[in-house]
Short mmCIF file of C-alpha atoms in Angstrom, two decimals:
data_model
loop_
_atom_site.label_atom_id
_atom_site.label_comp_id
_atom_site.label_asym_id
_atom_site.label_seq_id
_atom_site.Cartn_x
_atom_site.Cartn_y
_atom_site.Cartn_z
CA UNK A 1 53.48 11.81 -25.23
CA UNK A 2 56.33 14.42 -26.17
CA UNK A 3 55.95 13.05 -29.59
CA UNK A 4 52.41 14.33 -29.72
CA UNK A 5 52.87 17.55 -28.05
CA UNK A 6 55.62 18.32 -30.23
CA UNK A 7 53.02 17.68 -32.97
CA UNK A 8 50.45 19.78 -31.37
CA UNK A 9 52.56 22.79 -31.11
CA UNK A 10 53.42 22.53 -34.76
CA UNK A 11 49.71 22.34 -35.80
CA UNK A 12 49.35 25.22 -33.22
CA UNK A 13 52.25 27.46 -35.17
CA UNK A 14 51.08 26.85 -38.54
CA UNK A 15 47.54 27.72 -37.56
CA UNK A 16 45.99 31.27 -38.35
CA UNK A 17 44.95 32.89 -34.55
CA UNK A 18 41.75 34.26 -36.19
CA UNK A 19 40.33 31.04 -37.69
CA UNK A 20 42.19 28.38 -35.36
CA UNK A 21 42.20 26.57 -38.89
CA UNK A 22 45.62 25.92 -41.35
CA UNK A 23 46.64 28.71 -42.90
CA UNK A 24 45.31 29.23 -46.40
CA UNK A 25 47.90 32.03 -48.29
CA UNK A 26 49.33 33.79 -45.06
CA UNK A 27 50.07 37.11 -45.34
CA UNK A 28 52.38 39.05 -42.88
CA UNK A 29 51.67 42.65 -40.91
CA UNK A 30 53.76 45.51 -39.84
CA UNK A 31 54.19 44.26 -36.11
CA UNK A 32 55.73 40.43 -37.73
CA UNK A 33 52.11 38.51 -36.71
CA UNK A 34 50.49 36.00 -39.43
CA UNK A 35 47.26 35.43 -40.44
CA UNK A 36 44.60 34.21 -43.72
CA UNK A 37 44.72 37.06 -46.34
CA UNK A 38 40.97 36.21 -46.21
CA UNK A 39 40.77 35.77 -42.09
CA UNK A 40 42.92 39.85 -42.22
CA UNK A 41 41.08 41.12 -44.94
CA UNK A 42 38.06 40.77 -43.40
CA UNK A 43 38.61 41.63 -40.07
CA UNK A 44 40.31 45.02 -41.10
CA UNK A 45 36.91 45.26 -43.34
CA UNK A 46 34.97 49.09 -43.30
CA UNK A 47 38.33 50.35 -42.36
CA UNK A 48 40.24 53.33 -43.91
CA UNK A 49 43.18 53.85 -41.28
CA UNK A 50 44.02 52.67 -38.63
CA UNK A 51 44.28 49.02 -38.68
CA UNK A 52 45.13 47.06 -35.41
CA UNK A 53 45.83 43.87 -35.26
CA UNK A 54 44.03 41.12 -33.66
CA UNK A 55 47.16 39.57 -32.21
CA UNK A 56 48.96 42.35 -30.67
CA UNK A 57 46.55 45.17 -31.37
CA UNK A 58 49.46 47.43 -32.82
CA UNK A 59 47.84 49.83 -35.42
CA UNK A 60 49.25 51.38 -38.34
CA UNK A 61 48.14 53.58 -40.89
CA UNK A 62 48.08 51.80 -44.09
CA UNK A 63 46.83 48.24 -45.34
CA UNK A 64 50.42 46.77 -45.38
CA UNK A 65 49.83 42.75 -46.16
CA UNK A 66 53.08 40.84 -47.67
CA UNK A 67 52.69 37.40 -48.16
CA UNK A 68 54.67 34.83 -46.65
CA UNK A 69 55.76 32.07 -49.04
CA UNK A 70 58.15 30.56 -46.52
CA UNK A 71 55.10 30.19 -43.62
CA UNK A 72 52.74 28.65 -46.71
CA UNK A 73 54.83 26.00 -47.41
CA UNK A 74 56.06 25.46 -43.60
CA UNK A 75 52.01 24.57 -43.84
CA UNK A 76 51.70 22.68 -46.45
CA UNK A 77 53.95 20.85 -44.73
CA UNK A 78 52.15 20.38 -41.09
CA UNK A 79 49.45 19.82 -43.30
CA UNK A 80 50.93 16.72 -45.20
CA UNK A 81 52.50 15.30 -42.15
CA UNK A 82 49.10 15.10 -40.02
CA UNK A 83 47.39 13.88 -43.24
CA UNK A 84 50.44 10.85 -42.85
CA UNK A 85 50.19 9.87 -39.23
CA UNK A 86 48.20 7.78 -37.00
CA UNK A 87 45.48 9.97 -35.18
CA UNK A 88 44.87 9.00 -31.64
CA UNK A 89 41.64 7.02 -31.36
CA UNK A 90 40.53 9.27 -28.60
CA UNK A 91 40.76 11.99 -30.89
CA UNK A 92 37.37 13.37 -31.61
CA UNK A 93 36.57 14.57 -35.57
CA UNK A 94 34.15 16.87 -36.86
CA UNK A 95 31.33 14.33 -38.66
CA UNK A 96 30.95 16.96 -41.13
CA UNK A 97 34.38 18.41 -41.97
CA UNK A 98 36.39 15.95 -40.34
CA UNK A 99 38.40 18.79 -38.55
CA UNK A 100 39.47 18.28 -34.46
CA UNK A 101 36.33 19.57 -32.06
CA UNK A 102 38.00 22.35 -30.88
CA UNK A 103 35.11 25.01 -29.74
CA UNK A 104 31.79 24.16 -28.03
CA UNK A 105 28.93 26.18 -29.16
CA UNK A 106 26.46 27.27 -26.05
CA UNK A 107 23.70 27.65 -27.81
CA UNK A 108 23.50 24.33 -29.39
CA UNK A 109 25.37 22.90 -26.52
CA UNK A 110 27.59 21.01 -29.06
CA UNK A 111 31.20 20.57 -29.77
CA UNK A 112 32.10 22.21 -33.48
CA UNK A 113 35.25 22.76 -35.29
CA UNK A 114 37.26 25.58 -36.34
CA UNK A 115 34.85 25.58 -40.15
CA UNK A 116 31.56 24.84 -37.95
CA UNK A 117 32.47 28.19 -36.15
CA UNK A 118 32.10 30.07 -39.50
CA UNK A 119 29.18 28.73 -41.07
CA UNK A 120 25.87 30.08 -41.17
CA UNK A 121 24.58 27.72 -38.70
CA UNK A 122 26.93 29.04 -35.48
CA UNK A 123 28.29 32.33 -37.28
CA UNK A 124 26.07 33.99 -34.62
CA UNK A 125 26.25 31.78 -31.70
CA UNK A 126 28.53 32.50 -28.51
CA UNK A 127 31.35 29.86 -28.64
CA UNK A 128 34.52 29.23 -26.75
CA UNK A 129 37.12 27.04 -26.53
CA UNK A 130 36.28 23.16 -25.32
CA UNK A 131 38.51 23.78 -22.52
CA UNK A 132 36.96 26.64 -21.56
CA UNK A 133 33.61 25.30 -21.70
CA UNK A 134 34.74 21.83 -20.11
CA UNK A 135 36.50 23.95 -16.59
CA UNK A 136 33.27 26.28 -16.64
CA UNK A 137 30.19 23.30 -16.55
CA UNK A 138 32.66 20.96 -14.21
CA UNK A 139 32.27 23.94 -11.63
CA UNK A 140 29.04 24.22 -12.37
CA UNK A 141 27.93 20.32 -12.09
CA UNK A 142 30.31 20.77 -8.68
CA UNK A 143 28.04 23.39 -7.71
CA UNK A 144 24.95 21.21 -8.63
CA UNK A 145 26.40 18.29 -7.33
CA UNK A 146 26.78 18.98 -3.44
CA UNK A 147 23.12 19.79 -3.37
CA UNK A 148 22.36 16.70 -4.88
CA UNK A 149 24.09 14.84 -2.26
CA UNK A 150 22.85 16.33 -0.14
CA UNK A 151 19.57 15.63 -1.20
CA UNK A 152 20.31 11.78 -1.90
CA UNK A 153 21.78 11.54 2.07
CA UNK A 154 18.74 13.36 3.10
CA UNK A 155 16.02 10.87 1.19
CA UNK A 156 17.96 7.68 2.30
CA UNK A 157 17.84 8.78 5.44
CA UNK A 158 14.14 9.55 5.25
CA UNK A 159 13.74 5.96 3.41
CA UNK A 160 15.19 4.46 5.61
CA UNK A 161 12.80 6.31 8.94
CA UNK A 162 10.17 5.33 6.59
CA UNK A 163 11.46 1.63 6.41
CA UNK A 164 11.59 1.31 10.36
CA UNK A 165 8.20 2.49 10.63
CA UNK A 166 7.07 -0.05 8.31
CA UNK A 167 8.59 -2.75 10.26
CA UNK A 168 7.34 -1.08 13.01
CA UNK A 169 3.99 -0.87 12.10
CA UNK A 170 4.09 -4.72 10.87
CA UNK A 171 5.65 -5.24 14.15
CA UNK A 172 3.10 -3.42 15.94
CA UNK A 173 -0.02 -5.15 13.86
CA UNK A 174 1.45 -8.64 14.79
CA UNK A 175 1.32 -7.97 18.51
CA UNK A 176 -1.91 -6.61 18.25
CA UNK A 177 -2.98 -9.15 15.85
CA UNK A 178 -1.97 -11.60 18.47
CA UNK A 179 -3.51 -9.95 21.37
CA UNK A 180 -7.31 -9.60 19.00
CA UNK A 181 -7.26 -13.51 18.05
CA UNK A 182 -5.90 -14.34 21.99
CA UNK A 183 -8.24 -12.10 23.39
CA UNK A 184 -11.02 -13.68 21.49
CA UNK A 185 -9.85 -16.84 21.42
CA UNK A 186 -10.02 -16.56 25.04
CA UNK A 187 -13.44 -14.89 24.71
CA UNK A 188 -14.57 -17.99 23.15
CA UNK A 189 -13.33 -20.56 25.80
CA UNK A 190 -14.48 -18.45 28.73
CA UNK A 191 -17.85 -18.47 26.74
CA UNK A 192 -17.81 -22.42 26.28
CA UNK A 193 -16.91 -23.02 29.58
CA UNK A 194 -19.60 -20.31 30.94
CA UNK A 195 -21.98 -22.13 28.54
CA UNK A 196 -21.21 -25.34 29.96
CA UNK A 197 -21.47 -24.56 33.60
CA UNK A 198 -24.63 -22.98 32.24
CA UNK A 199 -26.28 -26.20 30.95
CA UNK A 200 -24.78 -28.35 33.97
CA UNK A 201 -26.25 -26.11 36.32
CA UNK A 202 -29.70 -26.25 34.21
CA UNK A 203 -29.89 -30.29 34.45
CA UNK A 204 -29.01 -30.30 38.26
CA UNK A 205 -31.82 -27.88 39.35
CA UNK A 206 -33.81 -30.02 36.66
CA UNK A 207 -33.31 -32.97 38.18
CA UNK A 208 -33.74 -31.66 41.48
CA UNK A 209 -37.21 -30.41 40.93
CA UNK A 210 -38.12 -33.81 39.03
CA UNK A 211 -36.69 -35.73 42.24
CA UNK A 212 -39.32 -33.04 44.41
CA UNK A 213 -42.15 -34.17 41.89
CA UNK A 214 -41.60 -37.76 42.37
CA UNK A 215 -41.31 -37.52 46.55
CA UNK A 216 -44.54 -35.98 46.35
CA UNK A 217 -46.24 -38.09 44.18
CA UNK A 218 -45.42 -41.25 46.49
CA UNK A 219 -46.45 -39.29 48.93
CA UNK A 220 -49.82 -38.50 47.53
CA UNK A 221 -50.33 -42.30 46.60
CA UNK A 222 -50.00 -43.44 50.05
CA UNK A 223 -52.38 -40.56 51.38
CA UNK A 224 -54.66 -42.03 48.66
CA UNK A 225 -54.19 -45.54 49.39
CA UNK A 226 -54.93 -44.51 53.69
CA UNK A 227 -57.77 -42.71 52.44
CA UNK A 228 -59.17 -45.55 50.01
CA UNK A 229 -59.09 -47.92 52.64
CA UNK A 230 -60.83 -46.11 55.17
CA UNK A 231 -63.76 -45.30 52.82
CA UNK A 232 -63.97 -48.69 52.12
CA UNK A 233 -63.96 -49.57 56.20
CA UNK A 234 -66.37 -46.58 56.66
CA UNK A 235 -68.80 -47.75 54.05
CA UNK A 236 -68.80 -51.24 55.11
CA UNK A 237 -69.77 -50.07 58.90
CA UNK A 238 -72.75 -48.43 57.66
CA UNK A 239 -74.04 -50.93 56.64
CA UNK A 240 -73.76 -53.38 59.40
CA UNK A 241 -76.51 -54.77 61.17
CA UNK A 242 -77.97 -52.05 64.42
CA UNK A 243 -75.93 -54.01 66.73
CA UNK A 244 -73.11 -54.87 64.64
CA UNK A 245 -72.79 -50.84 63.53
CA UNK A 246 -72.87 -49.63 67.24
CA UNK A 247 -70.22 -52.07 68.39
CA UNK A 248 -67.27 -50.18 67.97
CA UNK A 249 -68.79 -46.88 66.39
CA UNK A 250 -67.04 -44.42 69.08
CA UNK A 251 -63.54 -45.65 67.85
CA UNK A 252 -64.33 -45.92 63.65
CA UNK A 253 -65.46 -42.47 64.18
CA UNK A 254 -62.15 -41.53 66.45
CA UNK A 255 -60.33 -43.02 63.33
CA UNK A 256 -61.90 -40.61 60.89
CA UNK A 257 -61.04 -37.51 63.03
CA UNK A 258 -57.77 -38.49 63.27
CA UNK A 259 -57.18 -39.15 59.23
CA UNK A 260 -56.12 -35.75 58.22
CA UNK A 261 -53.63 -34.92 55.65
CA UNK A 262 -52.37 -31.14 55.01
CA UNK A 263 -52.70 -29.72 51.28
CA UNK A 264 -50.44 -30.73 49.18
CA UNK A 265 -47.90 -28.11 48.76
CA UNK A 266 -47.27 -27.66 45.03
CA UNK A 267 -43.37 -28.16 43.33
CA UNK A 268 -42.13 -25.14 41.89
CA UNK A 269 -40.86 -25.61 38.60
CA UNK A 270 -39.22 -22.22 38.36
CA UNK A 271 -35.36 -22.62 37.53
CA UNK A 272 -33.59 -20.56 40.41
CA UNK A 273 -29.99 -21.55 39.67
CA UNK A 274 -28.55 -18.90 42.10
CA UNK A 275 -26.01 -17.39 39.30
CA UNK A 276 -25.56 -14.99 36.79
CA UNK A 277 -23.19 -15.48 33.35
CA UNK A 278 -20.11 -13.84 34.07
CA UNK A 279 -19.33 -11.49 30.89
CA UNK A 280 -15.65 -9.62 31.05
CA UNK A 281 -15.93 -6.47 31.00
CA UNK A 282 -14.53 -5.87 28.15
CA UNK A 283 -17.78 -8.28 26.56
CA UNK A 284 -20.14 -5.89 28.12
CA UNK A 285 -18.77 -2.69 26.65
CA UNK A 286 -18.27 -4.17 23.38
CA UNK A 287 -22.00 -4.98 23.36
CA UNK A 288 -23.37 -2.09 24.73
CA UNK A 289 -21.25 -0.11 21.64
CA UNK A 290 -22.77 -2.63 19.49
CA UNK A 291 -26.17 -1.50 20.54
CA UNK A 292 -25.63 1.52 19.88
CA UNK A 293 -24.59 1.20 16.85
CA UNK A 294 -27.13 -0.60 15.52
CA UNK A 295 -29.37 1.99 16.65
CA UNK A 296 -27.79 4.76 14.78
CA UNK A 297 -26.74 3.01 11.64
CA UNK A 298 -27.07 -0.45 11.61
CA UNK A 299 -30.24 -0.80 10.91
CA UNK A 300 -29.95 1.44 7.45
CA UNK A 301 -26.87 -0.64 6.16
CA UNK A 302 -27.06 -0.68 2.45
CA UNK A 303 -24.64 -2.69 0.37
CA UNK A 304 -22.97 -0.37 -2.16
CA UNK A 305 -21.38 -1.04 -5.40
CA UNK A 306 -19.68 1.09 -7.87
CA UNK A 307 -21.16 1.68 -10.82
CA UNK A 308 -18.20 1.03 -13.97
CA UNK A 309 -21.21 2.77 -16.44
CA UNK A 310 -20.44 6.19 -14.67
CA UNK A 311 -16.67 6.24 -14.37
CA UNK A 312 -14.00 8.45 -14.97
CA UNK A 313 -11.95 6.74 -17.84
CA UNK A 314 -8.66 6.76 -15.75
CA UNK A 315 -9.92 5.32 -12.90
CA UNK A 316 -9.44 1.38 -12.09
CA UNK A 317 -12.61 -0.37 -10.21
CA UNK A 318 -11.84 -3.83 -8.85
CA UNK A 319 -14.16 -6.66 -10.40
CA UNK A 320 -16.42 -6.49 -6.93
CA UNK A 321 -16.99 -3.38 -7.40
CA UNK A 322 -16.37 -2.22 -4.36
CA UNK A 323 -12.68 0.00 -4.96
CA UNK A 324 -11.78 2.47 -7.27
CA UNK A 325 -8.19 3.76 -7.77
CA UNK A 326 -6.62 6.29 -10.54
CA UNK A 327 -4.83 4.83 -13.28
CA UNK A 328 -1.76 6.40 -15.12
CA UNK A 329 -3.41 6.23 -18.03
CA UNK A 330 -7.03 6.50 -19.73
CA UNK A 331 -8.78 3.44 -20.36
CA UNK A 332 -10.19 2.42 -23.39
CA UNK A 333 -13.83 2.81 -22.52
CA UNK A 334 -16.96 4.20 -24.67
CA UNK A 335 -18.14 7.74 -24.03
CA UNK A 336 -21.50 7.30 -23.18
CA UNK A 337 -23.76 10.21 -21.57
CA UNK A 338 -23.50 8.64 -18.03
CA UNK A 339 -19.82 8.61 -17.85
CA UNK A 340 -18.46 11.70 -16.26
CA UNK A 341 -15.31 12.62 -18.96
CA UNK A 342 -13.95 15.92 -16.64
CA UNK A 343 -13.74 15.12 -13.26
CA UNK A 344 -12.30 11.69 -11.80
CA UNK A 345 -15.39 10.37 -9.91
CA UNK A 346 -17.71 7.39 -10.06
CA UNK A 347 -21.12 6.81 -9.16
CA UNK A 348 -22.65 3.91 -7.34
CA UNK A 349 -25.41 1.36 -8.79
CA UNK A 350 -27.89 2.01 -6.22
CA UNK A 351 -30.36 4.69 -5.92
CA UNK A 352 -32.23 6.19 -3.19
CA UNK A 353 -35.84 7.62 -3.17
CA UNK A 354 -36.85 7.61 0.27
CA UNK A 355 -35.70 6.47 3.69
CA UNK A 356 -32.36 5.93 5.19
CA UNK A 357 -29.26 4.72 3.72
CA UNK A 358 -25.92 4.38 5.52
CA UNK A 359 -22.08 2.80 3.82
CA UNK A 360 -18.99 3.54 5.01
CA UNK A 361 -15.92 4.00 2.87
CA UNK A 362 -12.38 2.95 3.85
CA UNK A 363 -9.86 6.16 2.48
CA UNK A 364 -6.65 4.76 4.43
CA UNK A 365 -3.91 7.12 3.37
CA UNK A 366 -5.56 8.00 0.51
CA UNK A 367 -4.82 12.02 0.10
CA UNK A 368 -7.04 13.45 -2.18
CA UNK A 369 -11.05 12.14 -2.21
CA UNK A 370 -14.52 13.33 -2.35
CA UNK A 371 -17.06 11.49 -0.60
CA UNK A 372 -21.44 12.15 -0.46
CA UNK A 373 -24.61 11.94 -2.79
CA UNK A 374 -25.36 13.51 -5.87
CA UNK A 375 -28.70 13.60 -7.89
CA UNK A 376 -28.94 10.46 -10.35
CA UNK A 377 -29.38 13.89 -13.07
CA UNK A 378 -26.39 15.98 -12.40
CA UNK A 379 -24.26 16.80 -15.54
CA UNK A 380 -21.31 14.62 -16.57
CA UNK A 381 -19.57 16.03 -19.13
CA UNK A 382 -16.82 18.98 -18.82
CA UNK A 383 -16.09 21.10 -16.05
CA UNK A 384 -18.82 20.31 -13.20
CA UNK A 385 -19.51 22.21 -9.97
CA UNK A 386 -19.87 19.95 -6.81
CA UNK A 387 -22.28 22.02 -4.96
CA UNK A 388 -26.16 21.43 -3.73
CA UNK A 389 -27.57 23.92 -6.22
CA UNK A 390 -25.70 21.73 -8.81
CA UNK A 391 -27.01 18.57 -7.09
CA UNK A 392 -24.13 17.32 -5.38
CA UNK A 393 -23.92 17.15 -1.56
CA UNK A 394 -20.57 15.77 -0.87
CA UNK A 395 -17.15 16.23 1.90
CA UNK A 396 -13.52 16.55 0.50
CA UNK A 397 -10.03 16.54 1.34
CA UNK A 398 -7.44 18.01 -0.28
CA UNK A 399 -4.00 16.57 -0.02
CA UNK A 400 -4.47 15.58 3.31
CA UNK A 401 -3.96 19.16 4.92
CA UNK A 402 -7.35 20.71 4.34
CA UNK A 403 -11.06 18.77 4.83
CA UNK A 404 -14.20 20.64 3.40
CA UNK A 405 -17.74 20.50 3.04
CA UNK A 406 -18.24 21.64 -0.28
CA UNK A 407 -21.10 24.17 0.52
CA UNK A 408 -21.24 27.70 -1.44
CA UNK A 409 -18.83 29.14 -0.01
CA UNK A 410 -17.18 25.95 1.51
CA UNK A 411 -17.03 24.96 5.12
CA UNK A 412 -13.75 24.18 6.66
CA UNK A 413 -13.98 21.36 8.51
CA UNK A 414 -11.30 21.76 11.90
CA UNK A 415 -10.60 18.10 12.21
CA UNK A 416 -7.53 17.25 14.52
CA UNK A 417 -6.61 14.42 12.72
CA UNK A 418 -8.44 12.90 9.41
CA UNK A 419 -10.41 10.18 9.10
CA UNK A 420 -8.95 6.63 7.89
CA UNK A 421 -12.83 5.63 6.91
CA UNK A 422 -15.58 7.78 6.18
CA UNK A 423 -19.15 6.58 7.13
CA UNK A 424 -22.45 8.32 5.18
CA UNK A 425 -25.77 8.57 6.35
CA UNK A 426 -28.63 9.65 4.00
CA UNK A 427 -31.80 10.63 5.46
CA UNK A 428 -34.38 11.28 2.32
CA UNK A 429 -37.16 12.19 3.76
CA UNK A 430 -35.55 14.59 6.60
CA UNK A 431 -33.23 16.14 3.64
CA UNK A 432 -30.36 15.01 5.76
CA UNK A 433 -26.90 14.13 4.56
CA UNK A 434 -24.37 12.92 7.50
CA UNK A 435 -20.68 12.54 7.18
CA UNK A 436 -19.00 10.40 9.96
CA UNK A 437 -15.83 9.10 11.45
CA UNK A 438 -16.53 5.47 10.80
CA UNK A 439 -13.58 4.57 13.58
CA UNK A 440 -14.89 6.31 16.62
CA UNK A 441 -18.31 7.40 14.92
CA UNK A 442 -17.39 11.35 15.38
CA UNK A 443 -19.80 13.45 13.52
CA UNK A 444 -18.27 15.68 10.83
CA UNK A 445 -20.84 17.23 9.15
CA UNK A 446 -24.57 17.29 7.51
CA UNK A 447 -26.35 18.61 4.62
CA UNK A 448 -29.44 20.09 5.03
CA UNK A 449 -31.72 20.47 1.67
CA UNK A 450 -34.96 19.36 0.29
CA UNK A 451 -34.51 16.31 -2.01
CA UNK A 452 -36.31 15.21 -4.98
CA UNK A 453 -35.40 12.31 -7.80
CA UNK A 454 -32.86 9.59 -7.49
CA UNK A 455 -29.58 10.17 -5.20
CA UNK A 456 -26.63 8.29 -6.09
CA UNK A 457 -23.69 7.33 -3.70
CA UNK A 458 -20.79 10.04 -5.20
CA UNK A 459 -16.69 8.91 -5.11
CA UNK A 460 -13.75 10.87 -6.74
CA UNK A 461 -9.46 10.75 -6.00
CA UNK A 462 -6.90 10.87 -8.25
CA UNK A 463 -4.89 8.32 -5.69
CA UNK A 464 -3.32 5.31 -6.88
CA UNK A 465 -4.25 3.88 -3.40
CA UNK A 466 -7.44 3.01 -3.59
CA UNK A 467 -10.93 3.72 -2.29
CA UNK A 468 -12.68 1.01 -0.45
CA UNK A 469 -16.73 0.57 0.38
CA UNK A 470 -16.94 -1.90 3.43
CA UNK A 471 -18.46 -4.60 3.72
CA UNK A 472 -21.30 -4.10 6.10
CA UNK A 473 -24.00 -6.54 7.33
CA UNK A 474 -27.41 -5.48 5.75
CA UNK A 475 -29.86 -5.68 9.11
CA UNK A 476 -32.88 -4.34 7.32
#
């Protein structure tokens, strides 16, 4: 290590102070400094008196330069012996010139040598020692570098919130994942068993009323069979002989008075099983909501696919058809006059004419959509306008801070919290278009207009999560 210091103050002594390079034919001032003829010459250049120099900034009055033999070959010397030895490996050369990287240039942000430095290429360029330049960017990556840390600490701590409320959440779906299929699966035995009771119940009072029927019948029959006879007894008397018919006639007649049977009362057959099915409450709410559903919307379920024709080439529809998501990237699909090439959106298959029409659309997380109708004629190419005197009737929200109905001007829509599914309800002939809460079925808004020519279901987001259109039963 001495060794090599030792070395680098030689280099260092026989080195000119102006051009940090050898010295090439040194030349000596007033004031005893060294430097290049070349290196003085020039720096004392458009100069008549007074000429300082650049070591010790001593003036004097006249260009006094004697050369220094002794100093050149000193030089020569350094020069010869570094050519001899062993450079360090670490040592890093000039590709060019082959010289030790001894300045870095700012503007380039490169390490250059001593020649670099004078070359056209950096002759302008603010450059300082490496040194220098390595002291001033480790303070500056230092400054750079608590922030960063900072910021690092603060998103692992955030990931890792994040990470607990996903195993929260899965936590918190599993319980009530367990409670849905227990409650049901509860639902479903009480229902068996109430359905069972039912029918048990039903074959009792059956056989009840058959075992009524069947007293009554024997009944009857012996009635029948009394009756019978005494015809028969009756008819026989009459026609006995004067005395043989008055022997006896007081008590055949006494006989007949007495023979009276009461009117059959008929058997019921009504089933009066003296119970009622014992719903849970829970049972009866459930279908009462149900009901009411179905009279609001689910009778004008439509099943609604996306239409691949019509989309955006970035976004990704699933093979159902039935999501859309945004790509990174654009697809590889032709550019035909339906697809819209300005504005990621799709278009479903279906078209309306008349009547009602109701989907609903899952949006999840999803932070950016647009959801409605739009005419089956609205333009598709550049820069389109989603408003009703362009043809499109449609609700947005924008990065999940801000929900609109795109009216002119737009309506703000003051939503306490967004909606995780989005349910649509087109009535043609009214000129209606309703936007719903599909969870709790909270209106959000309608569209009033007069309608003419196809309207098609209308999608856009630039979200990589994706879209969904339920799956809905189709009642009508």
């Amino acid at each position: 290590m001495a060794a090599a210091n030792a070395a680098e103050s030689l280099r260092d002594e026989a080195s000119c102070s102006i051009c940090l390079d050898y010295f090439k034919d040194p030349v000596m001032t007033d004031c005893g400094h060294n430097f290049c003829r070349s290196c003085i010459t020039q720096s004392w250049e458009g100069r008549d008196t007074d000429f300082p120099c650049p070591q010790c900034r001593e003036t004097s009055q006249q260009r006094n330069l004697r050369s220094n033999r002794q100093l050149a070959n000193m030089t020569e010397m350094v020069k010869n012996l570094s050519q001899c030895s062993v450079r360090p490996k670490e040592e890093n050369l000039c590709e060019e010139h082959e010289e030790k990287l001894k300045l870095f240039c700012e503007e380039d942000q490169k390490m250059i040598c001593i020649i670099c430095r004078e070359s056209r290429d950096h002759r302008s360029h603010t450059v300082i020692p490496i040194k220098e330049a390595v002291q001033e960017y480790k303070e500056k990556l230092k400054m750079h570098l608590e922030p960063l840390k900072k910021d690092l600490e603060d998103l692992l701590k955030f990931t890792s919130t994040e990470e607990k409320k996903a195993e929260e959440l899965k936590s918190e779906t599993q319980i009530k994942r367990q409670k849905v299929e227990s409650e049901f699966e509860e639902l479903q035995q009480f229902l068996n068993k109430e359905k069972q009771i039912l029918l048990s119940r039903l074959e009792e009072e059956e056989k009840k009323i058959l075992q009524r029927i069947r007293e009554h019948e024997t009944q009857l029959e012996e009635q029948s069979s009394s009756l019978m006879q005494l015809i028969s007894e009756i008819e026989e008397k009459s026609q006995q002989p004067a005395t043989e018919l008055l022997k006896d006639v007081k008590d055949a007649l006494s006989r007949c008075q007495k023979m009276k049977f009461p009117v059959p009362e008929a058997v019921s057959t009504d089933l009066k099983m003296g119970f009622q099915l014992r719903y849970p409450q829970q049972l009866k709410k459930w279908i009462r909501k149900f009901g009411d559903w179905w009279m609001e919307f689910g009778r004008y379920t439509v099943n609604v696919t996306l239409d691949p024709e019509t989309a955006y080439p970035n976004l990704v529809l699933s093979e159902d058809g039935k999501s859309v998501r945004s790509g990174n990237t654009g697809q590889n699909v032709p550019d035909t006059p339906q697809r819209f090439d300005d504005y990621f959106c799709v278009l479903g298959r279906e078209g309306f004419t008349s009547g009602r029409h109701y989907w609903e659309v899952e949006v999840g997380d999803v932070s950016y959509w647009t959801l409605g109708v739009c005419k089956d004629s609205v333009r598709r190419k550049g820069g389109i306008t989603l408003s009703p005197g362009e043809g499109f009737w449609t609700v947005k929200l924008w990065y999940r801070q801000i929900c609109r109905a795109l009216t002119s001007p737009w309506t703000q829509l003051p939503l306490s919290e967004f909606p995780r599914a989005v349910g649509i309800l087109l009535d043609y002939e009214a000129g209606k278009v309703s936007f719903y809460d599909a969870e709790n079925k909270s209106h959000l808004f309608t569209f009033t207009d007069t309608f003419t020519g196809k309207l098609r279901p209308f999608f856009g987001t630039n979200s990589e999560f994706p879209l969904r259109i339920r799956q809905l039963p189709a009642w009508n």
